[in-house]
Coordinates of C-alpha atoms in Angstrom, one line a residue:
M171 CA -25.3 44.6 31.6
A172 CA -22.5 42.0 31.6
V173 CA -20.9 40.8 28.4
L174 CA -20.4 37.0 28.2
K175 CA -17.2 35.4 26.9
K176 CA -18.9 34.4 23.6
E177 CA -20.1 37.9 22.9
F178 CA -16.7 39.3 23.8
T179 CA -14.8 36.9 21.5
D180 CA -17.4 37.4 18.7
R181 CA -16.6 41.1 18.8
M182 CA -12.9 40.4 19.0
A183 CA -13.2 38.3 15.8
E184 CA -15.2 41.1 14.1
N185 CA -12.9 43.9 15.1
G186 CA -9.7 41.9 14.3
G187 CA -10.9 40.3 11.1
I188 CA -10.2 36.8 12.4
T189 CA -12.3 33.7 13.0
K190 CA -14.4 33.3 16.1
K191 CA -12.4 30.2 16.9
A192 CA -9.1 32.1 16.7
A193 CA -10.5 34.9 18.9
R194 CA -11.7 32.3 21.5
E195 CA -8.4 30.5 21.5
G196 CA -6.5 33.9 21.9
L197 CA -8.6 34.9 24.8
E198 CA -8.3 31.5 26.4
L199 CA -4.5 31.6 26.0
F200 CA -4.4 35.1 27.5
I201 CA -6.4 34.0 30.6
E202 CA -4.3 30.8 31.0
T203 CA -1.0 32.7 30.8
L204 CA -2.3 35.5 33.1
M205 CA -3.3 32.8 35.7
D206 CA 0.2 31.2 35.4
Y207 CA 1.8 34.5 36.3
M208 CA -0.7 35.2 39.1
A209 CA 0.1 31.7 40.6
E210 CA 3.8 32.7 40.6
D211 CA 2.8 36.0 42.4
K212 CA 4.1 38.1 39.6
K213 CA 2.8 41.4 38.3
V214 CA 1.6 41.5 34.6
M215 CA 2.0 45.0 33.1
I216 CA 0.4 45.7 29.7
K217 CA 1.5 49.2 28.5
G218 CA -1.4 51.4 27.7
F219 CA -3.9 49.1 29.4
G220 CA -2.9 48.4 33.1
R221 CA -1.4 45.8 35.4
F222 CA -2.7 42.7 37.1
E223 CA -1.3 41.6 40.5
M224 CA -2.1 39.5 43.5
K225 CA -2.9 41.5 46.6
N226 CA -2.6 40.1 50.2
Y227 CA -5.4 40.8 52.6
K228 CA -4.8 40.3 56.3
E229 CA -7.1 38.4 58.6
K230 CA -9.9 40.6 60.0
V231 CA -13.0 40.4 62.2
C232 CA -16.4 41.4 60.7
K233 CA -20.0 41.2 61.5
S234 CA -22.4 38.9 59.7
L235 CA -25.1 40.9 58.0
I236 CA -27.6 38.2 58.6
T237 CA -27.0 37.2 62.2
G238 CA -25.1 40.2 63.5
E239 CA -22.5 37.9 65.0
E240 CA -18.8 38.5 64.7
C241 CA -16.9 36.3 62.3
M242 CA -13.3 36.0 61.2
I243 CA -12.2 36.4 57.6
P244 CA -8.9 34.6 57.2
E245 CA -5.8 36.0 55.4
H246 CA -6.3 35.6 51.7
K247 CA -5.2 36.9 48.3
K248 CA -7.2 38.4 45.4
M249 CA -6.2 39.3 41.9
R250 CA -6.4 43.1 41.3
F251 CA -6.4 45.1 38.1
Y252 CA -5.1 48.7 38.1
A253 CA -5.9 50.7 34.9
S254 CA -3.1 52.7 33.3
E255 CA -3.5 56.4 33.0
T256 CA -3.7 55.9 29.2
L257 CA -6.7 53.6 29.6
A258 CA -8.3 55.8 32.2
D259 CA -8.0 58.9 29.9
K260 CA -9.4 57.0 26.9
M261 CA -12.4 55.8 29.0
E262 CA -13.0 59.3 30.3
K263 CA -13.0 60.7 26.7
M264 CA -15.4 58.0 25.6
Q265 CA -17.8 58.7 28.5
S266 CA -17.8 62.5 27.8
E267 CA -18.7 61.8 24.1
D268 CA -21.9 60.0 25.2

């Protein structure tokens, strides 16, 4: 099940003891700042959490699943997130407790 931004910021407010408005503004500021750095093609590293970076994908030929015809996917970039070992370890511990 996906968590919507409103649910996420509501929990942020609850966990942080702040207003829902402050939580929403904080999340919006984080996203805006992250996008600024991604537009500059810079890595954003958050200790204990992970890193965000833009990854280049080369042009490639693929087959359409619908028609079976070959098509070309042009060179493009995507934002990637790589979890830190600390985060991965925490998630593994949380899953083993369930």
